[in-house]
């Protein structure tokens, strides 16, 4: 047998800054950067076919707290994040030079590599929370807005070259696809788009009241509203039915 191995690498950096503007206003910033290399698969034939994924991720957050008065406090938070996760060989041109197609034979290690694909994802989020203490009531209200941008390149994974999947070693020896009628096949995709750009939005708000009826009795009730829009494709890549579904 053959033993193969690869090394995963992970790094993490976090920073935070807090600033007191006045005795009633505070501001804080937080930044996080996570980067590394994920060894997805290791080829026992040649390292040029090793599949790895570089996945950097950035996150930033700003929080502003304003004590309007001792019983009334507002907190605003704005945050954004972005990461990429592309899976595949690190040097696709070198892989193509070594073998310009992928080959899989039943019971044998596959050769070749497809086009590195994956996703890029970004998010913007805005949150505002208000807390008000009025007698025996603690009233809280807030709103949360999220906006996501996703770029999906997986639809182009088989577009650069063909792929042979052979179910019988005899087909490999003869060079005839499915010559033995065992289900061997050749496939290649021709996507209209190289990437699909998806947008997703959501808006939430809430209102709650915590009522202290007695020292050992509390009643909490409230309302919550959530509106999640259907995902949208900037490239008009979604198929729509021409008739009613039901």
Short mmCIF file of N, CA and C in Angstrom, two decimals, residues 143-244:
data_model
loop_
_atom_site.label_atom_id
_atom_site.label_comp_id
_atom_site.label_asym_id
_atom_site.label_seq_id
_atom_site.Cartn_x
_atom_site.Cartn_y
_atom_site.Cartn_z
N UNK A 143 -33.93 45.96 16.06
CA UNK A 143 -34.06 45.62 14.65
C UNK A 143 -32.74 45.02 14.18
N UNK A 144 -32.82 44.07 13.24
CA UNK A 144 -31.65 43.37 12.74
C UNK A 144 -31.78 43.24 11.22
N UNK A 145 -30.84 43.83 10.51
CA UNK A 145 -30.84 43.77 9.05
C UNK A 145 -29.60 43.02 8.59
N UNK A 146 -29.79 42.01 7.71
CA UNK A 146 -28.66 41.24 7.19
C UNK A 146 -28.73 41.21 5.66
N UNK A 147 -27.55 41.32 5.06
CA UNK A 147 -27.44 41.27 3.60
C UNK A 147 -26.25 40.41 3.24
N UNK A 148 -26.49 39.35 2.47
CA UNK A 148 -25.45 38.40 2.11
C UNK A 148 -25.20 38.40 0.61
N UNK A 149 -23.92 38.34 0.23
CA UNK A 149 -23.50 38.21 -1.16
C UNK A 149 -22.72 36.92 -1.30
N UNK A 150 -23.15 36.06 -2.20
CA UNK A 150 -22.50 34.76 -2.40
C UNK A 150 -22.14 34.61 -3.88
N UNK A 151 -20.90 34.27 -4.14
CA UNK A 151 -20.46 33.95 -5.49
C UNK A 151 -20.10 32.47 -5.52
N UNK A 152 -20.85 31.70 -6.29
CA UNK A 152 -20.68 30.25 -6.36
C UNK A 152 -20.09 29.88 -7.72
N UNK A 153 -18.88 29.31 -7.71
CA UNK A 153 -18.21 28.93 -8.96
C UNK A 153 -18.26 27.43 -9.21
N UNK A 154 -18.98 26.68 -8.37
CA UNK A 154 -19.01 25.22 -8.51
C UNK A 154 -19.66 24.79 -9.82
N UNK A 155 -20.48 25.66 -10.42
CA UNK A 155 -21.15 25.29 -11.66
C UNK A 155 -20.16 25.15 -12.82
N UNK A 156 -18.92 25.63 -12.64
CA UNK A 156 -17.92 25.55 -13.71
C UNK A 156 -16.89 24.45 -13.47
N UNK A 157 -17.15 23.57 -12.50
CA UNK A 157 -16.13 22.60 -12.10
C UNK A 157 -15.71 21.66 -13.22
N UNK A 158 -16.63 21.27 -14.08
CA UNK A 158 -16.28 20.31 -15.14
C UNK A 158 -16.23 20.92 -16.52
N UNK A 159 -15.98 22.23 -16.58
CA UNK A 159 -16.09 22.93 -17.86
C UNK A 159 -14.78 23.02 -18.64
N UNK A 160 -13.64 22.81 -18.00
CA UNK A 160 -12.37 23.02 -18.68
C UNK A 160 -11.88 21.78 -19.43
N UNK A 161 -12.32 20.64 -19.01
CA UNK A 161 -11.92 19.40 -19.69
C UNK A 161 -12.92 18.30 -19.37
N UNK A 162 -12.79 17.18 -20.06
CA UNK A 162 -13.69 16.06 -19.83
C UNK A 162 -13.22 15.15 -18.72
N UNK A 163 -14.12 14.24 -18.33
CA UNK A 163 -13.82 13.30 -17.26
C UNK A 163 -14.25 11.90 -17.69
N UNK A 164 -13.29 10.96 -17.58
CA UNK A 164 -13.57 9.56 -17.89
C UNK A 164 -13.83 8.81 -16.59
N UNK A 165 -14.91 8.07 -16.55
CA UNK A 165 -15.23 7.21 -15.42
C UNK A 165 -15.43 5.80 -15.95
N UNK A 166 -14.42 4.98 -15.73
CA UNK A 166 -14.42 3.64 -16.32
C UNK A 166 -14.77 2.59 -15.27
N UNK A 167 -15.77 1.79 -15.58
CA UNK A 167 -16.23 0.76 -14.64
C UNK A 167 -15.53 -0.57 -14.85
N UNK A 168 -14.75 -0.71 -15.92
CA UNK A 168 -14.08 -1.97 -16.24
C UNK A 168 -12.66 -1.68 -16.68
N UNK A 169 -11.69 -2.39 -16.14
CA UNK A 169 -10.29 -2.20 -16.51
C UNK A 169 -10.07 -2.51 -17.99
N UNK A 170 -10.95 -3.35 -18.58
CA UNK A 170 -10.82 -3.68 -20.00
C UNK A 170 -11.06 -2.45 -20.87
N UNK A 171 -11.94 -1.54 -20.44
CA UNK A 171 -12.17 -0.31 -21.19
C UNK A 171 -10.94 0.57 -21.16
N UNK A 172 -10.23 0.55 -20.03
CA UNK A 172 -8.99 1.32 -19.91
C UNK A 172 -7.92 0.74 -20.84
N UNK A 173 -7.84 -0.57 -20.89
CA UNK A 173 -6.82 -1.21 -21.72
C UNK A 173 -7.11 -1.03 -23.21
N UNK A 174 -8.38 -1.07 -23.60
CA UNK A 174 -8.72 -0.95 -25.02
C UNK A 174 -8.85 0.49 -25.48
N UNK A 175 -9.08 1.42 -24.53
CA UNK A 175 -9.27 2.82 -24.90
C UNK A 175 -10.64 3.11 -25.46
N UNK A 176 -11.58 2.19 -25.29
CA UNK A 176 -12.94 2.36 -25.80
C UNK A 176 -13.88 2.58 -24.61
N UNK A 177 -14.55 3.72 -24.58
CA UNK A 177 -15.45 4.03 -23.49
C UNK A 177 -16.67 3.11 -23.54
N UNK A 178 -16.91 2.39 -22.46
CA UNK A 178 -18.04 1.46 -22.33
C UNK A 178 -18.02 0.37 -23.40
N UNK A 179 -16.82 -0.06 -23.79
CA UNK A 179 -16.73 -1.14 -24.75
C UNK A 179 -17.24 -2.45 -24.21
N UNK A 180 -17.23 -2.62 -22.89
CA UNK A 180 -17.72 -3.85 -22.27
C UNK A 180 -19.13 -3.72 -21.73
N UNK A 181 -19.76 -2.57 -21.99
CA UNK A 181 -21.15 -2.34 -21.54
C UNK A 181 -21.32 -2.47 -20.03
N UNK A 182 -20.32 -1.98 -19.28
CA UNK A 182 -20.38 -2.05 -17.82
C UNK A 182 -20.71 -0.68 -17.20
N UNK A 183 -21.04 0.29 -18.03
CA UNK A 183 -21.43 1.60 -17.49
C UNK A 183 -20.35 2.64 -17.52
N UNK A 184 -19.24 2.41 -18.20
CA UNK A 184 -18.20 3.43 -18.32
C UNK A 184 -18.76 4.62 -19.10
N UNK A 185 -18.24 5.82 -18.80
CA UNK A 185 -18.79 7.00 -19.46
C UNK A 185 -17.75 8.13 -19.53
N UNK A 186 -18.03 9.06 -20.40
CA UNK A 186 -17.26 10.30 -20.51
C UNK A 186 -18.22 11.47 -20.37
N UNK A 187 -17.83 12.47 -19.61
CA UNK A 187 -18.73 13.61 -19.39
C UNK A 187 -17.94 14.91 -19.38
N UNK A 188 -18.60 15.97 -19.80
CA UNK A 188 -18.03 17.31 -19.75
C UNK A 188 -19.18 18.30 -19.72
N UNK A 189 -19.04 19.35 -18.92
CA UNK A 189 -20.12 20.34 -18.79
C UNK A 189 -19.79 21.60 -19.58
N UNK A 190 -20.84 22.26 -20.01
CA UNK A 190 -20.70 23.51 -20.75
C UNK A 190 -21.65 24.55 -20.13
N UNK A 191 -21.30 25.07 -18.97
CA UNK A 191 -22.19 26.01 -18.29
C UNK A 191 -22.30 27.34 -19.01
N UNK A 192 -23.47 27.94 -18.92
CA UNK A 192 -23.68 29.25 -19.50
C UNK A 192 -22.90 30.31 -18.72
N UNK A 193 -22.82 30.12 -17.39
CA UNK A 193 -22.13 31.07 -16.52
C UNK A 193 -20.92 30.40 -15.87
N UNK A 194 -19.88 31.19 -15.64
CA UNK A 194 -18.73 30.70 -14.90
C UNK A 194 -18.97 30.75 -13.40
N UNK A 195 -19.86 31.65 -12.97
CA UNK A 195 -20.17 31.79 -11.56
C UNK A 195 -21.58 32.33 -11.41
N UNK A 196 -22.24 31.95 -10.32
CA UNK A 196 -23.57 32.44 -9.99
C UNK A 196 -23.44 33.41 -8.82
N UNK A 197 -24.02 34.60 -8.97
CA UNK A 197 -23.94 35.63 -7.94
C UNK A 197 -25.30 35.72 -7.24
N UNK A 198 -25.34 35.27 -6.00
CA UNK A 198 -26.59 35.16 -5.24
C UNK A 198 -26.64 36.27 -4.17
N UNK A 199 -27.83 36.83 -3.97
CA UNK A 199 -28.05 37.85 -2.95
C UNK A 199 -29.19 37.39 -2.04
N UNK A 200 -28.99 37.54 -0.72
CA UNK A 200 -30.00 37.13 0.26
C UNK A 200 -30.14 38.25 1.30
N UNK A 201 -31.37 38.66 1.56
CA UNK A 201 -31.64 39.72 2.54
C UNK A 201 -32.63 39.23 3.59
N UNK A 202 -32.51 39.78 4.79
CA UNK A 202 -33.48 39.48 5.84
C UNK A 202 -33.59 40.66 6.79
N UNK A 203 -34.78 40.86 7.33
CA UNK A 203 -35.04 41.95 8.26
C UNK A 203 -35.87 41.41 9.43
N UNK A 204 -35.38 41.62 10.66
CA UNK A 204 -36.06 41.15 11.86
C UNK A 204 -36.25 42.34 12.82
N UNK A 205 -37.34 42.31 13.57
CA UNK A 205 -37.49 43.25 14.67
C UNK A 205 -38.26 42.58 15.79
N UNK A 206 -38.09 43.09 17.01
CA UNK A 206 -38.74 42.48 18.16
C UNK A 206 -39.13 43.56 19.17
N UNK A 207 -40.07 43.22 20.03
CA UNK A 207 -40.51 44.07 21.13
C UNK A 207 -40.89 43.16 22.29
N UNK A 208 -40.24 43.33 23.43
CA UNK A 208 -40.52 42.48 24.60
C UNK A 208 -40.69 43.34 25.85
N UNK A 209 -41.38 42.76 26.81
CA UNK A 209 -41.57 43.41 28.10
C UNK A 209 -41.39 42.37 29.19
N UNK A 210 -40.50 42.66 30.11
CA UNK A 210 -40.32 41.80 31.30
C UNK A 210 -40.92 42.53 32.49
N UNK A 211 -41.97 41.96 33.04
CA UNK A 211 -42.77 42.61 34.10
C UNK A 211 -42.50 41.92 35.43
N UNK A 212 -41.96 42.66 36.38
CA UNK A 212 -41.70 42.14 37.72
C UNK A 212 -42.96 42.29 38.57
N UNK A 213 -43.77 41.23 38.60
CA UNK A 213 -45.00 41.29 39.38
C UNK A 213 -44.72 41.25 40.88
N UNK A 214 -43.71 40.51 41.26
CA UNK A 214 -43.32 40.39 42.66
C UNK A 214 -41.84 40.09 42.72
N UNK A 215 -41.29 39.99 43.92
CA UNK A 215 -39.86 39.75 44.07
C UNK A 215 -39.44 38.43 43.43
N UNK A 216 -40.33 37.46 43.45
CA UNK A 216 -40.00 36.14 42.91
C UNK A 216 -40.89 35.75 41.73
N UNK A 217 -41.55 36.71 41.10
CA UNK A 217 -42.43 36.43 39.96
C UNK A 217 -42.14 37.42 38.83
N UNK A 218 -41.83 36.87 37.66
CA UNK A 218 -41.61 37.69 36.47
C UNK A 218 -42.43 37.13 35.32
N UNK A 219 -43.00 38.01 34.53
CA UNK A 219 -43.75 37.63 33.35
C UNK A 219 -43.11 38.32 32.14
N UNK A 220 -42.82 37.53 31.12
CA UNK A 220 -42.20 38.09 29.92
C UNK A 220 -43.07 37.77 28.71
N UNK A 221 -43.31 38.74 27.87
CA UNK A 221 -44.11 38.57 26.66
C UNK A 221 -43.57 39.53 25.60
N UNK A 222 -43.90 39.25 24.37
CA UNK A 222 -43.38 40.11 23.32
C UNK A 222 -43.83 39.69 21.94
N UNK A 223 -43.33 40.41 20.96
CA UNK A 223 -43.62 40.16 19.56
C UNK A 223 -42.30 40.07 18.80
N UNK A 224 -42.29 39.27 17.75
CA UNK A 224 -41.13 39.16 16.88
C UNK A 224 -41.59 39.02 15.44
N UNK A 225 -40.94 39.76 14.57
CA UNK A 225 -41.28 39.74 13.15
C UNK A 225 -40.01 39.44 12.36
N UNK A 226 -40.13 38.49 11.43
CA UNK A 226 -38.99 38.14 10.58
C UNK A 226 -39.43 38.14 9.12
N UNK A 227 -38.65 38.78 8.29
CA UNK A 227 -38.94 38.79 6.86
C UNK A 227 -37.67 38.36 6.11
N UNK A 228 -37.71 37.18 5.55
CA UNK A 228 -36.59 36.64 4.79
C UNK A 228 -36.96 36.64 3.32
N UNK A 229 -36.28 37.43 2.53
CA UNK A 229 -36.57 37.50 1.11
C UNK A 229 -36.06 36.24 0.41
N UNK A 230 -36.68 35.91 -0.68
CA UNK A 230 -36.19 34.80 -1.49
C UNK A 230 -34.82 35.15 -2.05
N UNK A 231 -33.93 34.18 -2.13
CA UNK A 231 -32.62 34.45 -2.74
C UNK A 231 -32.79 34.96 -4.17
N UNK A 232 -31.94 35.89 -4.55
CA UNK A 232 -31.97 36.44 -5.90
C UNK A 232 -30.66 36.15 -6.61
N UNK A 233 -30.75 35.86 -7.88
CA UNK A 233 -29.56 35.63 -8.69
C UNK A 233 -29.36 36.84 -9.61
N UNK A 234 -28.24 37.50 -9.47
CA UNK A 234 -27.95 38.68 -10.28
C UNK A 234 -27.90 38.32 -11.76
N UNK A 235 -27.50 37.09 -12.05
CA UNK A 235 -27.32 36.65 -13.43
C UNK A 235 -28.57 36.01 -14.01
N UNK A 236 -29.71 36.11 -13.31
CA UNK A 236 -30.95 35.45 -13.76
C UNK A 236 -30.73 33.96 -13.99
N UNK A 237 -30.08 33.31 -13.02
CA UNK A 237 -29.70 31.91 -13.19
C UNK A 237 -30.71 30.94 -12.59
N UNK A 238 -31.80 31.43 -11.99
CA UNK A 238 -32.79 30.53 -11.43
C UNK A 238 -33.80 30.13 -12.49
N UNK A 239 -34.16 28.87 -12.49
CA UNK A 239 -35.20 28.38 -13.40
C UNK A 239 -36.56 28.63 -12.76
N UNK A 240 -37.48 29.16 -13.53
CA UNK A 240 -38.83 29.43 -13.06
C UNK A 240 -39.83 28.56 -13.82
N UNK A 241 -40.80 28.02 -13.08
CA UNK A 241 -41.83 27.21 -13.71
C UNK A 241 -42.77 28.10 -14.52
N UNK A 242 -43.19 27.64 -15.67
CA UNK A 242 -44.09 28.42 -16.51
C UNK A 242 -45.54 28.26 -16.10
N UNK A 243 -45.81 27.31 -15.21
CA UNK A 243 -47.17 27.09 -14.71
C UNK A 243 -47.15 27.01 -13.20
N UNK A 244 -48.33 27.02 -12.58
CA UNK A 244 -48.43 26.90 -11.13
C UNK A 244 -47.88 25.55 -10.69
#
